[in-house]
Short mmCIF file of C-alpha atoms in Angstrom, two decimals:
data_model
loop_
_atom_site.label_atom_id
_atom_site.label_comp_id
_atom_site.label_asym_id
_atom_site.label_seq_id
_atom_site.Cartn_x
_atom_site.Cartn_y
_atom_site.Cartn_z
CA MET A 9 0.00 0.00 0.00
CA PRO A 10 1.35 3.46 -0.87
CA SER A 11 2.01 5.69 2.10
CA SER A 12 0.01 8.84 2.81
CA GLY A 13 3.22 10.77 2.14
CA SER A 14 3.56 9.32 -1.35
CA ASN A 15 -0.12 10.01 -2.05
CA LEU A 16 0.37 13.62 -0.99
CA GLN A 17 3.41 13.94 -3.24
CA ASP A 18 1.46 12.45 -6.15
CA ALA A 19 -1.30 14.99 -5.56
CA ARG A 20 1.21 17.84 -5.47
CA ASP A 21 2.82 16.60 -8.67
CA LYS A 22 -0.56 16.56 -10.42
CA VAL A 23 -1.33 20.09 -9.25
CA GLN A 24 2.02 21.30 -10.57
CA GLU A 25 1.38 19.51 -13.85
CA ALA A 26 -2.04 21.13 -14.15
CA TYR A 27 -0.62 24.60 -13.57
CA ARG A 28 2.05 24.00 -16.19
CA ARG A 29 -0.41 22.79 -18.78
CA ASP A 30 -2.78 25.66 -17.99
CA ALA A 31 0.02 28.16 -18.56
CA MET A 32 0.65 26.71 -22.01
CA HIS A 33 -2.99 25.85 -22.79
CA LEU A 34 -4.04 22.25 -23.24
CA LEU A 35 -1.50 20.20 -25.12
CA PRO A 36 -1.85 16.90 -26.97
CA ILE A 37 -0.69 13.90 -24.97
CA GLU A 38 1.23 10.98 -26.46
CA VAL A 39 0.61 7.88 -24.36
CA LYS A 40 3.13 5.06 -24.75
CA VAL A 41 3.69 1.55 -23.52
CA ASN A 42 6.91 -0.37 -24.11
CA ILE A 43 7.36 -4.06 -24.82
CA GLU A 44 10.54 -6.07 -24.97
CA GLY A 45 11.41 -9.68 -25.57
CA ASP A 46 9.68 -11.44 -28.48
CA VAL A 47 8.85 -8.32 -30.50
CA ALA A 48 7.80 -10.29 -33.60
CA ALA A 49 5.20 -12.22 -31.58
CA ALA A 50 3.97 -8.97 -30.00
CA LEU A 51 3.58 -7.33 -33.41
CA SER A 52 1.55 -10.29 -34.62
CA ALA A 53 -0.64 -10.32 -31.50
CA LEU A 54 -1.34 -6.59 -31.89
CA GLY A 55 -2.40 -6.88 -35.53
CA ALA A 56 0.56 -5.28 -37.28
CA SER A 57 0.34 -7.73 -40.20
CA SER A 58 -2.87 -6.05 -41.38
CA SER A 59 -1.19 -2.66 -41.84
CA PRO A 60 1.56 -1.34 -44.13
CA MET A 61 4.97 -1.18 -42.44
CA THR A 62 7.58 1.53 -42.97
CA LYS A 63 11.21 0.54 -42.49
CA ARG A 64 13.78 3.17 -41.53
CA ARG A 65 17.24 3.46 -40.08
CA ILE A 66 17.72 5.79 -37.10
CA TRP A 67 20.84 7.47 -35.76
CA PHE A 68 21.23 9.73 -32.74
CA ALA A 69 23.94 12.35 -32.41
CA GLU A 70 25.81 12.46 -29.12
CA ASP A 71 28.80 14.22 -27.61
CA ARG A 72 31.91 12.46 -28.94
CA ASN A 73 33.98 12.89 -25.77
CA GLY A 74 31.09 11.69 -23.65
CA VAL A 75 30.66 8.58 -25.80
CA ALA A 76 34.36 7.82 -25.38
CA GLU A 77 33.62 7.66 -21.64
CA GLY A 78 30.43 5.62 -22.13
CA ARG A 79 28.24 8.64 -21.35
CA VAL A 80 25.37 10.36 -23.19
CA ARG A 81 25.83 14.01 -22.30
CA LEU A 82 23.25 15.49 -24.71
CA LEU A 83 20.57 13.12 -23.50
CA ASP A 84 21.52 13.90 -19.90
CA CYS A 85 20.86 17.58 -20.71
CA GLY A 86 17.43 16.72 -22.12
CA VAL A 87 18.47 17.18 -25.76
CA ILE A 88 17.85 14.59 -28.49
CA VAL A 89 19.23 14.92 -32.02
CA ARG A 90 17.75 12.19 -34.22
CA PHE A 91 18.21 11.26 -37.88
CA ARG A 92 15.54 9.06 -39.53
CA ILE A 93 16.42 7.77 -42.99
CA GLY A 94 14.10 5.75 -45.20
CA GLY A 95 10.51 5.81 -46.34
CA SER A 96 9.18 8.61 -48.49
CA ARG A 97 11.04 11.36 -46.62
CA ASP A 98 14.05 11.61 -44.35
CA ASP A 99 14.05 13.90 -41.34
CA LEU A 100 16.28 15.45 -38.72
CA THR A 101 14.70 16.18 -35.34
CA VAL A 102 15.97 18.31 -32.48
CA LYS A 103 13.95 17.60 -29.35
CA LEU A 104 13.90 18.83 -25.76
CA ARG A 105 12.64 16.13 -23.39
CA PRO A 106 12.00 16.75 -20.59
CA CYS A 107 11.57 20.50 -20.73
CA THR A 108 9.47 23.16 -19.03
CA GLY A 109 6.99 25.66 -20.39
CA LYS A 110 9.25 28.52 -19.27
CA GLN A 111 12.03 27.25 -21.55
CA LEU A 112 9.88 27.54 -24.66
CA ALA A 113 10.12 31.21 -25.51
CA GLY A 114 9.47 33.44 -28.51
CA ARG A 115 8.37 31.65 -31.68
CA PHE A 116 8.91 28.33 -29.87
CA SER A 117 6.22 28.99 -27.26
CA ALA A 118 3.52 27.54 -29.55
CA PRO A 119 3.41 24.74 -32.16
CA PHE A 120 3.69 25.62 -35.85
CA GLU A 121 4.05 24.11 -39.30
CA ALA A 122 6.04 25.85 -42.01
CA ASP A 123 7.26 23.39 -44.63
CA PRO A 124 9.78 21.77 -44.33
CA PHE A 125 9.49 22.33 -40.54
CA THR A 126 7.04 20.91 -38.01
CA TYR A 127 7.25 22.10 -34.41
CA LYS A 128 5.31 20.16 -31.77
CA ILE A 129 4.80 20.62 -28.04
CA GLU A 130 3.10 17.76 -26.25
CA GLU A 131 2.90 15.73 -23.10
CA ASP A 132 4.76 12.41 -23.12
CA TRP A 133 3.19 9.78 -20.83
CA SER A 134 4.74 6.38 -20.18
CA GLY A 135 3.54 4.53 -17.09
CA ASN A 136 3.85 6.92 -14.17
CA HIS A 137 6.28 9.18 -16.02
CA GLN A 138 4.76 12.37 -17.44
CA VAL A 139 7.02 14.98 -19.06
CA LEU A 140 6.77 17.86 -21.48
CA ALA A 141 8.51 17.48 -24.86
CA ALA A 142 9.14 19.99 -27.66
CA SER A 143 10.45 18.83 -31.04
CA LEU A 144 11.45 20.66 -34.20
CA VAL A 145 11.47 18.35 -37.23
CA HIS A 146 13.12 19.29 -40.53
CA GLY A 147 11.96 17.10 -43.40
CA HIS A 148 14.43 16.32 -46.20
CA PRO A 149 14.20 14.61 -49.60
CA PRO A 150 15.58 11.04 -49.58
CA GLY A 151 19.35 10.86 -49.93
CA VAL A 152 20.19 14.19 -48.28
CA LEU A 153 21.03 12.99 -44.76
CA PRO A 154 23.03 9.71 -45.06
CA ASP A 155 26.37 11.53 -45.40
CA ALA A 156 25.77 13.25 -42.04
CA VAL A 157 25.88 9.94 -40.16
CA LYS A 158 28.87 8.36 -41.88
CA PRO A 159 31.91 7.52 -39.74
CA GLY A 160 34.01 10.65 -39.25
CA ALA A 161 31.23 13.03 -40.34
CA ASP A 162 29.99 15.92 -38.20
CA PRO A 163 26.27 15.36 -37.57
CA ALA A 164 25.90 18.94 -36.35
CA ALA A 165 26.62 20.22 -39.86
CA SER A 166 23.11 19.18 -40.94
CA ILE A 167 21.37 21.09 -38.14
CA ASP A 168 19.94 24.16 -39.86
CA ALA A 169 19.62 27.74 -38.66
CA VAL A 170 16.06 27.37 -37.34
CA GLN A 171 16.98 24.33 -35.25
CA ASN A 172 20.07 26.11 -33.97
CA GLN A 173 17.87 29.05 -32.99
CA PHE A 174 15.52 26.65 -31.17
CA LEU A 175 18.39 25.37 -29.06
CA HIS A 176 19.89 28.83 -28.54
CA VAL A 177 16.56 30.20 -27.26
CA CYS A 178 15.29 27.18 -25.32
CA ALA A 179 18.46 25.38 -24.18
CA PRO A 180 21.25 28.00 -24.38
CA ALA A 181 23.67 26.04 -22.18
CA VAL A 182 23.83 23.12 -24.64
CA GLN A 183 26.71 23.09 -27.11
CA LEU A 184 26.71 20.98 -30.29
CA ASP A 185 30.46 20.83 -30.80
CA GLY A 186 32.14 17.51 -31.48
CA LEU A 187 29.22 15.19 -32.11
CA VAL A 188 29.22 11.58 -33.28
CA ALA A 189 26.37 9.54 -34.79
CA LEU A 190 25.26 6.42 -32.90
CA GLY A 191 23.43 3.74 -34.86
CA PRO A 192 21.93 2.53 -37.05
CA ILE A 193 18.86 1.37 -35.19
CA LEU A 194 16.47 -0.54 -37.41
CA SER A 195 12.92 0.81 -37.13
CA THR A 196 9.74 -0.85 -38.38
CA LYS A 197 6.57 1.20 -37.94
CA ALA A 198 2.87 0.74 -38.61
CA GLU A 199 0.48 3.64 -38.06
CA ASP A 200 -3.21 3.79 -37.16
CA VAL A 201 -3.49 0.08 -36.44
CA PRO A 202 -6.99 -0.88 -35.14
CA LEU A 203 -6.78 -2.32 -31.62
CA ASP A 204 -10.28 -2.82 -30.24
CA ASP A 205 -11.70 0.71 -30.21
CA LEU A 206 -8.27 2.36 -30.30
CA GLU A 207 -6.01 3.28 -33.22
CA VAL A 208 -2.38 2.77 -32.27
CA ASP A 209 1.05 3.30 -33.76
CA LEU A 210 3.44 0.37 -33.46
CA GLU A 211 7.19 0.98 -33.76
CA ALA A 212 9.82 -1.71 -33.28
CA TRP A 213 13.47 -0.81 -32.70
CA SER A 214 16.33 -3.27 -33.06
CA VAL A 215 20.06 -2.79 -32.54
CA ALA A 216 22.74 -5.15 -31.26
CA ASP A 217 20.94 -7.49 -28.82
CA LEU A 218 18.22 -4.96 -27.91
CA ASP A 219 14.70 -5.22 -29.28
CA PHE A 220 11.84 -2.96 -28.23
CA LEU A 221 8.30 -2.34 -29.36
CA GLU A 222 6.53 0.92 -28.55
CA VAL A 223 2.74 1.11 -28.75
CA SER A 224 1.38 4.65 -28.68
CA ILE A 225 -1.77 6.73 -29.05
CA ARG A 226 -2.31 10.48 -29.14
CA VAL A 227 -5.01 12.14 -27.07
CA LYS A 228 -6.01 15.58 -28.34
CA PRO A 229 -7.90 18.22 -26.38
CA LYS A 230 -11.47 19.00 -27.37
CA ASP A 231 -13.08 22.44 -27.41
CA GLU A 232 -15.15 21.66 -24.32
CA ASP A 233 -12.21 20.33 -22.30
CA ASP A 234 -10.79 21.98 -19.24
CA ILE A 235 -7.72 20.64 -17.44
CA GLU A 236 -9.65 18.21 -15.25
CA LYS A 237 -11.76 16.76 -18.08
CA PHE A 238 -8.84 16.40 -20.44
CA THR A 239 -6.53 14.83 -17.86
CA ALA A 240 -9.23 12.37 -16.81
CA ARG A 241 -9.89 11.39 -20.42
CA ALA A 242 -6.17 10.88 -21.09
CA GLU A 243 -5.87 8.73 -17.95
CA ARG A 244 -8.80 6.57 -19.12
CA LYS A 245 -7.16 6.19 -22.54
CA GLN A 246 -3.89 5.22 -20.89
CA ARG A 247 -5.57 2.52 -18.81
CA LYS A 248 -7.47 1.30 -21.88
CA LEU A 249 -4.26 1.06 -23.90
CA GLU A 250 -2.43 -0.86 -21.19
CA ASP A 251 -5.33 -3.23 -20.59
CA THR A 252 -5.90 -3.88 -24.29
CA VAL A 253 -2.26 -4.77 -24.90
CA ARG A 254 -2.24 -7.13 -21.92
CA GLU A 255 -5.49 -8.75 -23.08
CA ARG A 256 -3.69 -9.72 -26.29
CA GLY A 257 -1.23 -11.72 -24.17
CA VAL A 258 1.57 -9.14 -24.46
CA ALA A 259 3.51 -8.22 -21.31
CA LEU A 260 4.45 -4.58 -20.73
CA SER A 261 8.01 -3.64 -19.89
CA GLU A 262 8.45 -2.46 -16.31
CA HIS A 263 11.89 -0.99 -16.95
CA PRO A 264 11.92 2.61 -15.66
CA GLU A 265 14.20 4.01 -18.40
CA SER A 266 13.01 4.97 -21.87
CA LYS A 267 13.99 2.90 -24.89
CA THR A 268 15.97 5.89 -26.22
CA ARG A 269 18.11 6.07 -23.09
CA ARG A 270 18.64 2.32 -22.94
CA ILE A 271 19.71 2.10 -26.57
CA LEU A 272 21.95 5.17 -26.53
CA THR A 273 23.58 4.05 -23.27
CA ALA A 274 24.25 0.63 -24.78
CA LEU A 275 25.71 2.13 -27.98
CA ALA A 276 27.88 4.57 -26.04
CA GLY A 277 29.04 1.76 -23.77
CA ALA A 278 30.02 -0.25 -26.83
CA GLY A 279 32.23 2.65 -27.91
CA GLN A 280 30.51 3.18 -31.27
CA SER A 281 31.86 6.15 -33.16
#
């Protein structure tokens, strides 16, 4: 049984979360569950075979000196630099996760789309972990980004002026000098897969001896929502997602760390460069 102290802390955390979301208006929530082990069996159980699959290769840029020490300094600062190559369009994403509403200033205080850029601010829920994430995605034609992740290349050279401005405004202490690309991670993704009365995205990641499957949904605010209604609806959707996956005979991972951290830590520990 949880203690009264832990219940009080949970209540305080929810109040703080509500104030933060209120300050930034209601934000979409991405709800995720992670699965590890027999990913192929999980994909089959969750109906992935009925949907088209997109295959991509993913690299993450990290601090070269940190990687030499088995550390992931950018990730530790809440910064993710991700290259996705394959499918109809490649993209380079600069993401802050976790971040705070106060960090997101100027033009980056609200989402926008201005081709080839998409800027999103959303909640990221996984189990009991709830954080704010802001991501600026730059789409590229196929074939533009592979050179940036070759051995010896400087991944930072592909980060454009708008993404640099995003980091300068919202994470000014972070420096992108001396980066190295870690990967490739093989990604297989199916979108909008029917799962009972939900539509889910399924994305499997595989690298070295690590295999993960992420199942996710997005919960968007409605016009009539206030903080309490929206949070309650998102919590119901989260429980529904977890229960539905389990009902298909698929066990959820109870590992406290995200799949991104686990994979990058493993790649850095292996001394990839």
